[in-house]
Amino acid sequence: GAGVSQTPSNKVTEKGKYVELRCDPISGHTALYWYRQSLGQGPEFLIYFQGTGAADDSGLPNDRFFAVRPEGSVSTLKIQRTERGDSAVYLCASSTRTGRTEAFFGQGTRLTVV
Amino acid sequence: AQRVTQPEKLLSVFKGAPVELKCNYSYSGSPELFWYVQYSRQRLQLLLRHISRESIKGFTADLNKGETSFHLKKPFAQEEDSAMYYCALTRGFKTIFGAGTRLFVKA
């Protein structure tokens, strides 16, 4: 596809359940980022991948959150034992390289934990 | 700590009026600053970056290191400018966003 694709666009889950959110970056983009956007806030950095490795996961709020990018393309954000406070829009972005280049965002996955 | 502050949650102006969206930052090094925009039902996208000193859709932003500001300006607002605007600071590969300002341009 031409842009960053995120699936699903909406996810409703029960408290305590496990969820996976998928991001398909722009082809050839080596840098991939996950952000979380809570209501009324700007995007908050979660984790950054350069290729297959997580170069910085300092934004992950706790060990219930984990992300992988096994082949350096598609990434999955995994949340265990979801809590109501995890409800937010999860954004993925990709770029050709780090920092100084434009990051292209997906449309986001709206996660609602009930 | 690095921080981006957008003091206005909502800014409402009439079409044709000048608009200024404020952004202040705190950063100990040389910052790279950006403005992102999100139109209704669209994804977040880059509007402009300070290093290119460009004007996009009539918007400009000047980095003022003395005041640690990067305000976004447009001399004559258009209805299609109505959107959420986020100021952002990049440190290495981590981008820190402000909380955003919703611009509403009235006819």
mmCIF file with all atom_site columns, C-alpha atoms in Angstrom:
data_model
loop_
_atom_site.group_PDB
_atom_site.id
_atom_site.type_symbol
_atom_site.label_atom_id
_atom_site.label_alt_id
_atom_site.label_comp_id
_atom_site.label_asym_id
_atom_site.label_entity_id
_atom_site.label_seq_id
_atom_site.pdbx_PDB_ins_code
_atom_site.Cartn_x
_atom_site.Cartn_y
_atom_site.Cartn_z
_atom_site.occupancy
_atom_site.B_iso_or_equiv
_atom_site.pdbx_formal_charge
_atom_site.auth_seq_id
_atom_site.auth_comp_id
_atom_site.auth_asym_id
_atom_site.auth_atom_id
_atom_site.pdbx_PDB_model_num
ATOM 1   C CA . GLY A 1 1   ? 0.000   0.000  0.000  1.00 0.00 ? 1   GLY A CA 1
ATOM 2   C CA . ALA A 1 2   ? 0.949   3.615  -0.345 1.00 0.00 ? 2   ALA A CA 1
ATOM 3   C CA . GLY A 1 3   ? 0.812   4.523  3.322  1.00 0.00 ? 3   GLY A CA 1
ATOM 4   C CA . VAL A 1 4   ? 1.188   3.125  6.803  1.00 0.00 ? 4   VAL A CA 1
ATOM 5   C CA . SER A 1 5   ? -1.594  0.664  7.494  1.00 0.00 ? 5   SER A CA 1
ATOM 6   C CA . GLN A 1 6   ? -2.856  -0.247 10.958 1.00 0.00 ? 6   GLN A CA 1
ATOM 7   C CA . THR A 1 7   ? -5.273  -2.999 11.829 1.00 0.00 ? 7   THR A CA 1
ATOM 8   C CA . PRO A 1 8   ? -7.760  -3.193 13.304 1.00 0.00 ? 8   PRO A CA 1
ATOM 9   C CA . SER A 1 9   ? -9.039  0.368  13.129 1.00 0.00 ? 9   SER A CA 1
ATOM 10  C CA . ASN A 1 10  ? -11.122 -0.240 16.239 1.00 0.00 ? 10  ASN A CA 1
ATOM 11  C CA . LYS A 1 11  ? -10.783 -2.809 18.982 1.00 0.00 ? 11  LYS A CA 1
ATOM 12  C CA . VAL A 1 12  ? -13.038 -3.302 21.971 1.00 0.00 ? 12  VAL A CA 1
ATOM 13  C CA . THR A 1 13  ? -11.829 -5.766 24.562 1.00 0.00 ? 13  THR A CA 1
ATOM 14  C CA . GLU A 1 14  ? -12.667 -6.771 28.078 1.00 0.00 ? 14  GLU A CA 1
ATOM 15  C CA . LYS A 1 15  ? -10.461 -5.864 30.994 1.00 0.00 ? 15  LYS A CA 1
ATOM 16  C CA . GLY A 1 16  ? -7.841  -8.531 31.554 1.00 0.00 ? 16  GLY A CA 1
ATOM 17  C CA . LYS A 1 17  ? -7.761  -9.745 27.959 1.00 0.00 ? 17  LYS A CA 1
ATOM 18  C CA . TYR A 1 18  ? -4.781  -9.829 25.615 1.00 0.00 ? 18  TYR A CA 1
ATOM 19  C CA . VAL A 1 19  ? -4.713  -7.729 22.440 1.00 0.00 ? 19  VAL A CA 1
ATOM 20  C CA . GLU A 1 20  ? -2.450  -7.373 19.428 1.00 0.00 ? 20  GLU A CA 1
ATOM 21  C CA . LEU A 1 21  ? -2.294  -4.302 17.255 1.00 0.00 ? 21  LEU A CA 1
ATOM 22  C CA . ARG A 1 22  ? -0.659  -4.513 13.861 1.00 0.00 ? 22  ARG A CA 1
ATOM 23  C CA . CYS A 1 23  ? 1.288   -1.950 11.861 1.00 0.00 ? 23  CYS A CA 1
ATOM 24  C CA . ASP A 1 24  ? 2.335   -2.339 8.233  1.00 0.00 ? 24  ASP A CA 1
ATOM 25  C CA . PRO A 1 25  ? 4.827   0.448  7.426  1.00 0.00 ? 25  PRO A CA 1
ATOM 26  C CA . ILE A 1 26  ? 5.638   2.008  4.091  1.00 0.00 ? 26  ILE A CA 1
ATOM 27  C CA . SER A 1 27  ? 7.769   -0.367 2.063  1.00 0.00 ? 27  SER A CA 1
ATOM 28  C CA . GLY A 1 28  ? 11.460  0.332  2.516  1.00 0.00 ? 28  GLY A CA 1
ATOM 29  C CA . HIS A 1 29  ? 11.088  2.356  5.697  1.00 0.00 ? 29  HIS A CA 1
ATOM 30  C CA . THR A 1 30  ? 13.550  1.013  8.230  1.00 0.00 ? 30  THR A CA 1
ATOM 31  C CA . ALA A 1 31  ? 12.424  3.147  11.163 1.00 0.00 ? 31  ALA A CA 1
ATOM 32  C CA . LEU A 1 32  ? 9.129   2.363  12.864 1.00 0.00 ? 32  LEU A CA 1
ATOM 33  C CA . TYR A 1 33  ? 7.532   4.062  15.853 1.00 0.00 ? 33  TYR A CA 1
ATOM 34  C CA . TRP A 1 34  ? 4.598   3.374  18.116 1.00 0.00 ? 34  TRP A CA 1
ATOM 35  C CA . TYR A 1 35  ? 2.780   6.165  19.910 1.00 0.00 ? 35  TYR A CA 1
ATOM 36  C CA . ARG A 1 36  ? -0.204  6.255  22.217 1.00 0.00 ? 36  ARG A CA 1
ATOM 37  C CA . GLN A 1 37  ? -2.658  9.122  22.152 1.00 0.00 ? 37  GLN A CA 1
ATOM 38  C CA . SER A 1 38  ? -5.058  9.542  25.022 1.00 0.00 ? 38  SER A CA 1
ATOM 39  C CA . LEU A 1 39  ? -8.072  11.809 24.796 1.00 0.00 ? 39  LEU A CA 1
ATOM 40  C CA . GLY A 1 40  ? -7.086  15.459 24.736 1.00 0.00 ? 40  GLY A CA 1
ATOM 41  C CA . GLN A 1 41  ? -3.383  14.721 24.568 1.00 0.00 ? 41  GLN A CA 1
ATOM 42  C CA . GLY A 1 42  ? -0.734  14.650 21.903 1.00 0.00 ? 42  GLY A CA 1
ATOM 43  C CA . PRO A 1 43  ? 0.874   11.403 20.792 1.00 0.00 ? 43  PRO A CA 1
ATOM 44  C CA . GLU A 1 44  ? 3.140   9.884  23.443 1.00 0.00 ? 44  GLU A CA 1
ATOM 45  C CA . PHE A 1 45  ? 6.208   7.923  22.356 1.00 0.00 ? 45  PHE A CA 1
ATOM 46  C CA . LEU A 1 46  ? 6.183   4.219  23.218 1.00 0.00 ? 46  LEU A CA 1
ATOM 47  C CA . ILE A 1 47  ? 8.886   2.425  21.236 1.00 0.00 ? 47  ILE A CA 1
ATOM 48  C CA . TYR A 1 48  ? 11.150  2.809  18.241 1.00 0.00 ? 48  TYR A CA 1
ATOM 49  C CA . PHE A 1 49  ? 12.485  0.118  15.910 1.00 0.00 ? 49  PHE A CA 1
ATOM 50  C CA . GLN A 1 50  ? 15.408  0.420  13.570 1.00 0.00 ? 50  GLN A CA 1
ATOM 51  C CA . GLY A 1 51  ? 15.142  -2.643 11.393 1.00 0.00 ? 51  GLY A CA 1
ATOM 52  C CA . THR A 1 52  ? 14.238  -5.653 13.517 1.00 0.00 ? 52  THR A CA 1
ATOM 53  C CA . GLY A 1 53  ? 15.558  -4.395 16.814 1.00 0.00 ? 53  GLY A CA 1
ATOM 54  C CA . ALA A 1 54  ? 13.893  -2.159 19.359 1.00 0.00 ? 54  ALA A CA 1
ATOM 55  C CA . ALA A 1 55  ? 16.369  0.698  19.622 1.00 0.00 ? 55  ALA A CA 1
ATOM 56  C CA . ASP A 1 56  ? 14.425  2.468  22.334 1.00 0.00 ? 56  ASP A CA 1
ATOM 57  C CA . ASP A 1 57  ? 11.516  1.042  24.328 1.00 0.00 ? 57  ASP A CA 1
ATOM 58  C CA . SER A 1 58  ? 11.714  3.588  27.110 1.00 0.00 ? 58  SER A CA 1
ATOM 59  C CA . GLY A 1 59  ? 8.183   4.812  26.473 1.00 0.00 ? 59  GLY A CA 1
ATOM 60  C CA . LEU A 1 60  ? 6.468   1.496  27.164 1.00 0.00 ? 60  LEU A CA 1
ATOM 61  C CA . PRO A 1 61  ? 4.496   2.149  30.348 1.00 0.00 ? 61  PRO A CA 1
ATOM 62  C CA . ASN A 1 62  ? 5.057   -1.249 31.976 1.00 0.00 ? 62  ASN A CA 1
ATOM 63  C CA . ASP A 1 63  ? 5.846   -4.870 31.244 1.00 0.00 ? 63  ASP A CA 1
ATOM 64  C CA . ARG A 1 64  ? 2.330   -5.601 30.044 1.00 0.00 ? 64  ARG A CA 1
ATOM 65  C CA . PHE A 1 65  ? 3.306   -3.842 26.828 1.00 0.00 ? 65  PHE A CA 1
ATOM 66  C CA . PHE A 1 66  ? 5.575   -5.478 24.299 1.00 0.00 ? 66  PHE A CA 1
ATOM 67  C CA . ALA A 1 67  ? 6.275   -4.930 20.599 1.00 0.00 ? 67  ALA A CA 1
ATOM 68  C CA . VAL A 1 68  ? 8.015   -6.955 17.940 1.00 0.00 ? 68  VAL A CA 1
ATOM 69  C CA . ARG A 1 69  ? 9.173   -6.488 14.382 1.00 0.00 ? 69  ARG A CA 1
ATOM 70  C CA . PRO A 1 70  ? 10.634  -9.873 13.491 1.00 0.00 ? 70  PRO A CA 1
ATOM 71  C CA . GLU A 1 71  ? 11.385  -9.304 9.818  1.00 0.00 ? 71  GLU A CA 1
ATOM 72  C CA . GLY A 1 72  ? 12.028  -5.596 9.873  1.00 0.00 ? 72  GLY A CA 1
ATOM 73  C CA . SER A 1 73  ? 8.722   -4.715 8.272  1.00 0.00 ? 73  SER A CA 1
ATOM 74  C CA . VAL A 1 74  ? 5.382   -5.418 9.988  1.00 0.00 ? 74  VAL A CA 1
ATOM 75  C CA . SER A 1 75  ? 5.254   -4.680 13.697 1.00 0.00 ? 75  SER A CA 1
ATOM 76  C CA . THR A 1 76  ? 2.870   -5.900 16.359 1.00 0.00 ? 76  THR A CA 1
ATOM 77  C CA . LEU A 1 77  ? 2.167   -4.141 19.619 1.00 0.00 ? 77  LEU A CA 1
ATOM 78  C CA . LYS A 1 78  ? 1.023   -6.585 22.266 1.00 0.00 ? 78  LYS A CA 1
ATOM 79  C CA . ILE A 1 79  ? -0.789  -5.690 25.456 1.00 0.00 ? 79  ILE A CA 1
ATOM 80  C CA . GLN A 1 80  ? -1.353  -8.281 28.153 1.00 0.00 ? 80  GLN A CA 1
ATOM 81  C CA . ARG A 1 81  ? -3.951  -8.148 30.923 1.00 0.00 ? 81  ARG A CA 1
ATOM 82  C CA . THR A 1 82  ? -5.491  -4.998 29.509 1.00 0.00 ? 82  THR A CA 1
ATOM 83  C CA . GLU A 1 83  ? -6.737  -2.318 31.871 1.00 0.00 ? 83  GLU A CA 1
ATOM 84  C CA . ARG A 1 84  ? -9.291  0.426  31.320 1.00 0.00 ? 84  ARG A CA 1
ATOM 85  C CA . GLY A 1 85  ? -6.474  2.961  31.424 1.00 0.00 ? 85  GLY A CA 1
ATOM 86  C CA . ASP A 1 86  ? -5.000  1.396  28.307 1.00 0.00 ? 86  ASP A CA 1
ATOM 87  C CA . SER A 1 87  ? -7.904  2.785  26.283 1.00 0.00 ? 87  SER A CA 1
ATOM 88  C CA . ALA A 1 88  ? -6.438  5.173  23.713 1.00 0.00 ? 88  ALA A CA 1
ATOM 89  C CA . VAL A 1 89  ? -5.602  5.545  20.050 1.00 0.00 ? 89  VAL A CA 1
ATOM 90  C CA . TYR A 1 90  ? -2.409  3.694  19.213 1.00 0.00 ? 90  TYR A CA 1
ATOM 91  C CA . LEU A 1 91  ? -0.510  5.264  16.345 1.00 0.00 ? 91  LEU A CA 1
ATOM 92  C CA . CYS A 1 92  ? 2.205   3.774  14.231 1.00 0.00 ? 92  CYS A CA 1
ATOM 93  C CA . ALA A 1 93  ? 4.611   5.770  12.070 1.00 0.00 ? 93  ALA A CA 1
ATOM 94  C CA . SER A 1 94  ? 7.487   4.931  9.783  1.00 0.00 ? 94  SER A CA 1
ATOM 95  C CA . SER A 1 95  ? 10.318  6.835  8.157  1.00 0.00 ? 95  SER A CA 1
ATOM 96  C CA . THR A 1 96  ? 13.290  6.193  5.938  1.00 0.00 ? 96  THR A CA 1
ATOM 97  C CA . ARG A 1 97  ? 15.665  6.863  8.775  1.00 0.00 ? 97  ARG A CA 1
ATOM 98  C CA . THR A 1 98  ? 15.638  8.310  12.211 1.00 0.00 ? 98  THR A CA 1
ATOM 99  C CA . GLY A 1 99  ? 14.620  11.643 13.621 1.00 0.00 ? 99  GLY A CA 1
ATOM 100 C CA . ARG A 1 100 ? 15.478  14.146 10.962 1.00 0.00 ? 100 ARG A CA 1
ATOM 101 C CA . THR A 1 101 ? 13.225  12.788 8.266  1.00 0.00 ? 101 THR A CA 1
ATOM 102 C CA . GLU A 1 102 ? 9.469   13.004 8.005  1.00 0.00 ? 102 GLU A CA 1
ATOM 103 C CA . ALA A 1 103 ? 7.554   10.282 9.784  1.00 0.00 ? 103 ALA A CA 1
ATOM 104 C CA . PHE A 1 104 ? 4.415   9.046  8.070  1.00 0.00 ? 104 PHE A CA 1
ATOM 105 C CA . PHE A 1 105 ? 1.579   8.070  10.362 1.00 0.00 ? 105 PHE A CA 1
ATOM 106 C CA . GLY A 1 106 ? -1.062  5.408  10.117 1.00 0.00 ? 106 GLY A CA 1
ATOM 107 C CA . GLN A 1 107 ? -4.682  6.126  10.841 1.00 0.00 ? 107 GLN A CA 1
ATOM 108 C CA . GLY A 1 108 ? -4.390  4.551  14.272 1.00 0.00 ? 108 GLY A CA 1
ATOM 109 C CA . THR A 1 109 ? -6.126  1.795  16.200 1.00 0.00 ? 109 THR A CA 1
ATOM 110 C CA . ARG A 1 110 ? -8.696  2.942  18.719 1.00 0.00 ? 110 ARG A CA 1
ATOM 111 C CA . LEU A 1 111 ? -8.525  0.556  21.662 1.00 0.00 ? 111 LEU A CA 1
ATOM 112 C CA . THR A 1 112 ? -11.345 0.525  24.161 1.00 0.00 ? 112 THR A CA 1
ATOM 113 C CA . VAL A 1 113 ? -11.076 -1.611 27.265 1.00 0.00 ? 113 VAL A CA 1
ATOM 114 C CA . VAL A 1 114 ? -14.414 -2.202 28.974 1.00 0.00 ? 114 VAL A CA 1
ATOM 115 C CA . ALA B 2 1   ? 13.411  17.250 30.744 1.00 0.00 ? 1   ALA B CA 1
ATOM 116 C CA . GLN B 2 2   ? 12.316  17.844 27.210 1.00 0.00 ? 2   GLN B CA 1
ATOM 117 C CA . ARG B 2 3   ? 8.836   19.251 26.997 1.00 0.00 ? 3   ARG B CA 1
ATOM 118 C CA . VAL B 2 4   ? 6.578   20.891 24.423 1.00 0.00 ? 4   VAL B CA 1
ATOM 119 C CA . THR B 2 5   ? 3.854   23.215 25.634 1.00 0.00 ? 5   THR B CA 1
ATOM 120 C CA . GLN B 2 6   ? 0.918   24.436 23.602 1.00 0.00 ? 6   GLN B CA 1
ATOM 121 C CA . PRO B 2 7   ? -0.953  26.754 25.953 1.00 0.00 ? 7   PRO B CA 1
ATOM 122 C CA . GLU B 2 8   ? -4.162  26.993 23.939 1.00 0.00 ? 8   GLU B CA 1
ATOM 123 C CA . LYS B 2 9   ? -6.436  23.973 23.572 1.00 0.00 ? 9   LYS B CA 1
ATOM 124 C CA . LEU B 2 10  ? -8.774  25.852 21.261 1.00 0.00 ? 10  LEU B CA 1
ATOM 125 C CA . LEU B 2 11  ? -8.279  28.837 19.024 1.00 0.00 ? 11  LEU B CA 1
ATOM 126 C CA . SER B 2 12  ? -11.201 30.302 17.111 1.00 0.00 ? 12  SER B CA 1
ATOM 127 C CA . VAL B 2 13  ? -10.713 32.987 14.455 1.00 0.00 ? 13  VAL B CA 1
ATOM 128 C CA . PHE B 2 14  ? -12.697 34.434 11.593 1.00 0.00 ? 14  PHE B CA 1
ATOM 129 C CA . LYS B 2 15  ? -11.823 33.665 7.992  1.00 0.00 ? 15  LYS B CA 1
ATOM 130 C CA . GLY B 2 16  ? -9.288  36.163 6.727  1.00 0.00 ? 16  GLY B CA 1
ATOM 131 C CA . ALA B 2 17  ? -7.965  37.000 10.186 1.00 0.00 ? 17  ALA B CA 1
ATOM 132 C CA . PRO B 2 18  ? -4.367  36.353 11.185 1.00 0.00 ? 18  PRO B CA 1
ATOM 133 C CA . VAL B 2 19  ? -3.711  33.285 13.261 1.00 0.00 ? 19  VAL B CA 1
ATOM 134 C CA . GLU B 2 20  ? -0.886  32.360 15.626 1.00 0.00 ? 20  GLU B CA 1
ATOM 135 C CA . LEU B 2 21  ? -0.664  29.014 17.360 1.00 0.00 ? 21  LEU B CA 1
ATOM 136 C CA . LYS B 2 22  ? 1.759   29.155 20.239 1.00 0.00 ? 22  LYS B CA 1
ATOM 137 C CA . CYS B 2 23  ? 4.400   26.581 21.037 1.00 0.00 ? 23  CYS B CA 1
ATOM 138 C CA . ASN B 2 24  ? 7.083   26.704 23.714 1.00 0.00 ? 24  ASN B CA 1
ATOM 139 C CA . TYR B 2 25  ? 9.650   24.041 24.338 1.00 0.00 ? 25  TYR B CA 1
ATOM 140 C CA . SER B 2 26  ? 12.257  23.095 26.874 1.00 0.00 ? 26  SER B CA 1
ATOM 141 C CA . TYR B 2 27  ? 15.365  21.357 25.593 1.00 0.00 ? 27  TYR B CA 1
ATOM 142 C CA . SER B 2 28  ? 18.984  21.567 26.586 1.00 0.00 ? 28  SER B CA 1
ATOM 143 C CA . GLY B 2 29  ? 20.509  20.982 23.158 1.00 0.00 ? 29  GLY B CA 1
ATOM 144 C CA . SER B 2 30  ? 19.809  22.189 19.647 1.00 0.00 ? 30  SER B CA 1
ATOM 145 C CA . PRO B 2 31  ? 16.210  21.252 18.976 1.00 0.00 ? 31  PRO B CA 1
ATOM 146 C CA . GLU B 2 32  ? 14.614  20.066 15.800 1.00 0.00 ? 32  GLU B CA 1
ATOM 147 C CA . LEU B 2 33  ? 11.085  21.358 15.784 1.00 0.00 ? 33  LEU B CA 1
ATOM 148 C CA . PHE B 2 34  ? 8.089   20.455 13.687 1.00 0.00 ? 34  PHE B CA 1
ATOM 149 C CA . TRP B 2 35  ? 4.450   21.269 13.274 1.00 0.00 ? 35  TRP B CA 1
ATOM 150 C CA . TYR B 2 36  ? 2.062   18.410 12.509 1.00 0.00 ? 36  TYR B CA 1
ATOM 151 C CA . VAL B 2 37  ? -1.555  18.796 11.471 1.00 0.00 ? 37  VAL B CA 1
ATOM 152 C CA . GLN B 2 38  ? -4.527  16.481 11.639 1.00 0.00 ? 38  GLN B CA 1
ATOM 153 C CA . TYR B 2 39  ? -7.555  17.367 9.557  1.00 0.00 ? 39  TYR B CA 1
ATOM 154 C CA . SER B 2 40  ? -10.917 15.871 10.385 1.00 0.00 ? 40  SER B CA 1
ATOM 155 C CA . ARG B 2 41  ? -10.978 12.117 9.751  1.00 0.00 ? 41  ARG B CA 1
ATOM 156 C CA . GLN B 2 42  ? -7.456  12.159 8.354  1.00 0.00 ? 42  GLN B CA 1
ATOM 157 C CA . ARG B 2 43  ? -4.177  10.912 9.722  1.00 0.00 ? 43  ARG B CA 1
ATOM 158 C CA . LEU B 2 44  ? -1.546  13.015 11.390 1.00 0.00 ? 44  LEU B CA 1
ATOM 159 C CA . GLN B 2 45  ? 0.803   14.571 8.852  1.00 0.00 ? 45  GLN B CA 1
ATOM 160 C CA . LEU B 2 46  ? 3.817   16.840 8.829  1.00 0.00 ? 46  LEU B CA 1
ATOM 161 C CA . LEU B 2 47  ? 3.069   20.488 8.109  1.00 0.00 ? 47  LEU B CA 1
ATOM 162 C CA . LEU B 2 48  ? 6.500   22.025 8.338  1.00 0.00 ? 48  LEU B CA 1
ATOM 163 C CA . ARG B 2 49  ? 9.882   21.743 10.031 1.00 0.00 ? 49  ARG B CA 1
ATOM 164 C CA . HIS B 2 50  ? 12.081  24.547 11.232 1.00 0.00 ? 50  HIS B CA 1
ATOM 165 C CA . ILE B 2 51  ? 15.257  23.417 9.465  1.00 0.00 ? 51  ILE B CA 1
ATOM 166 C CA . SER B 2 52  ? 13.737  23.840 6.026  1.00 0.00 ? 52  SER B CA 1
ATOM 167 C CA . ARG B 2 53  ? 12.370  27.311 6.754  1.00 0.00 ? 53  ARG B CA 1
ATOM 168 C CA . GLU B 2 54  ? 9.583   26.698 4.291  1.00 0.00 ? 54  GLU B CA 1
ATOM 169 C CA . SER B 2 55  ? 6.069   28.009 4.008  1.00 0.00 ? 55  SER B CA 1
ATOM 170 C CA . ILE B 2 56  ? 3.380   25.392 3.629  1.00 0.00 ? 56  ILE B CA 1
ATOM 171 C CA . LYS B 2 57  ? -0.223  26.346 2.882  1.00 0.00 ? 57  LYS B CA 1
ATOM 172 C CA . GLY B 2 58  ? 0.686   29.889 3.883  1.00 0.00 ? 58  GLY B CA 1
ATOM 173 C CA . PHE B 2 59  ? 1.913   28.845 7.332  1.00 0.00 ? 59  PHE B CA 1
ATOM 174 C CA . THR B 2 60  ? 5.330   29.784 8.653  1.00 0.00 ? 60  THR B CA 1
ATOM 175 C CA . ALA B 2 61  ? 7.086   29.146 11.935 1.00 0.00 ? 61  ALA B CA 1
ATOM 176 C CA . ASP B 2 62  ? 10.215  30.775 13.263 1.00 0.00 ? 62  ASP B CA 1
ATOM 177 C CA . LEU B 2 63  ? 12.397  29.223 15.887 1.00 0.00 ? 63  LEU B CA 1
ATOM 178 C CA . ASN B 2 64  ? 13.201  31.720 18.635 1.00 0.00 ? 64  ASN B CA 1
ATOM 179 C CA . LYS B 2 65  ? 15.874  30.169 20.795 1.00 0.00 ? 65  LYS B CA 1
ATOM 180 C CA . GLY B 2 66  ? 15.906  33.086 23.225 1.00 0.00 ? 66  GLY B CA 1
ATOM 181 C CA . GLU B 2 67  ? 12.228  32.652 24.020 1.00 0.00 ? 67  GLU B CA 1
ATOM 182 C CA . THR B 2 68  ? 12.303  28.879 23.338 1.00 0.00 ? 68  THR B CA 1
ATOM 183 C CA . SER B 2 69  ? 9.313   29.291 21.081 1.00 0.00 ? 69  SER B CA 1
ATOM 184 C CA . PHE B 2 70  ? 8.236   27.973 17.708 1.00 0.00 ? 70  PHE B CA 1
ATOM 185 C CA . HIS B 2 71  ? 4.925   29.686 17.036 1.00 0.00 ? 71  HIS B CA 1
ATOM 186 C CA . LEU B 2 72  ? 2.949   28.836 13.894 1.00 0.00 ? 72  LEU B CA 1
ATOM 187 C CA . LYS B 2 73  ? 1.577   31.790 11.973 1.00 0.00 ? 73  LYS B CA 1
ATOM 188 C CA . LYS B 2 74  ? -0.609  32.511 8.994  1.00 0.00 ? 74  LYS B CA 1
ATOM 189 C CA . PRO B 2 75  ? -1.590  36.019 7.921  1.00 0.00 ? 75  PRO B CA 1
ATOM 190 C CA . PHE B 2 76  ? -5.045  35.143 6.555  1.00 0.00 ? 76  PHE B CA 1
ATOM 191 C CA . ALA B 2 77  ? -6.824  32.081 7.915  1.00 0.00 ? 77  ALA B CA 1
ATOM 192 C CA . GLN B 2 78  ? -8.985  29.943 5.624  1.00 0.00 ? 78  GLN B CA 1
ATOM 193 C CA . GLU B 2 79  ? -11.865 27.678 6.599  1.00 0.00 ? 79  GLU B CA 1
ATOM 194 C CA . GLU B 2 80  ? -9.917  24.663 5.367  1.00 0.00 ? 80  GLU B CA 1
ATOM 195 C CA . ASP B 2 81  ? -7.241  25.413 7.976  1.00 0.00 ? 81  ASP B CA 1
ATOM 196 C CA . SER B 2 82  ? -9.585  24.155 10.677 1.00 0.00 ? 82  SER B CA 1
ATOM 197 C CA . ALA B 2 83  ? -7.771  21.186 12.231 1.00 0.00 ? 83  ALA B CA 1
ATOM 198 C CA . MET B 2 84  ? -5.723  19.976 15.196 1.00 0.00 ? 84  MET B CA 1
ATOM 199 C CA . TYR B 2 85  ? -2.186  21.285 15.216 1.00 0.00 ? 85  TYR B CA 1
ATOM 200 C CA . TYR B 2 86  ? 0.623   19.661 17.153 1.00 0.00 ? 86  TYR B CA 1
ATOM 201 C CA . CYS B 2 87  ? 4.010   21.152 17.837 1.00 0.00 ? 87  CYS B CA 1
ATOM 202 C CA . ALA B 2 88  ? 6.727   18.533 18.179 1.00 0.00 ? 88  ALA B CA 1
ATOM 203 C CA . LEU B 2 89  ? 10.369  18.335 19.167 1.00 0.00 ? 89  LEU B CA 1
ATOM 204 C CA . THR B 2 90  ? 12.669  15.589 17.952 1.00 0.00 ? 90  THR B CA 1
ATOM 205 C CA . ARG B 2 91  ? 15.559  14.444 20.061 1.00 0.00 ? 91  ARG B CA 1
ATOM 206 C CA . GLY B 2 92  ? 17.483  11.761 18.223 1.00 0.00 ? 92  GLY B CA 1
ATOM 207 C CA . PHE B 2 93  ? 14.806  9.351  17.116 1.00 0.00 ? 93  PHE B CA 1
ATOM 208 C CA . LYS B 2 94  ? 12.239  10.261 19.757 1.00 0.00 ? 94  LYS B CA 1
ATOM 209 C CA . THR B 2 95  ? 9.603   12.849 18.941 1.00 0.00 ? 95  THR B CA 1
ATOM 210 C CA . ILE B 2 96  ? 7.846   14.625 21.784 1.00 0.00 ? 96  ILE B CA 1
ATOM 211 C CA . PHE B 2 97  ? 4.488   16.157 20.976 1.00 0.00 ? 97  PHE B CA 1
ATOM 212 C CA . GLY B 2 98  ? 2.580   18.944 22.600 1.00 0.00 ? 98  GLY B CA 1
ATOM 213 C CA . ALA B 2 99  ? -1.039  18.419 23.624 1.00 0.00 ? 99  ALA B CA 1
ATOM 214 C CA . GLY B 2 100 ? -2.279  20.150 20.492 1.00 0.00 ? 100 GLY B CA 1
ATOM 215 C CA . THR B 2 101 ? -4.357  23.191 19.626 1.00 0.00 ? 101 THR B CA 1
ATOM 216 C CA . ARG B 2 102 ? -7.643  22.910 17.815 1.00 0.00 ? 102 ARG B CA 1
ATOM 217 C CA . LEU B 2 103 ? -7.980  25.723 15.282 1.00 0.00 ? 103 LEU B CA 1
ATOM 218 C CA . PHE B 2 104 ? -11.488 26.627 14.233 1.00 0.00 ? 104 PHE B CA 1
ATOM 219 C CA . VAL B 2 105 ? -11.854 29.100 11.394 1.00 0.00 ? 105 VAL B CA 1
ATOM 220 C CA . LYS B 2 106 ? -15.289 30.633 11.225 1.00 0.00 ? 106 LYS B CA 1
ATOM 221 C CA . ALA B 2 107 ? -16.890 31.819 8.009  1.00 0.00 ? 107 ALA B CA 1
#
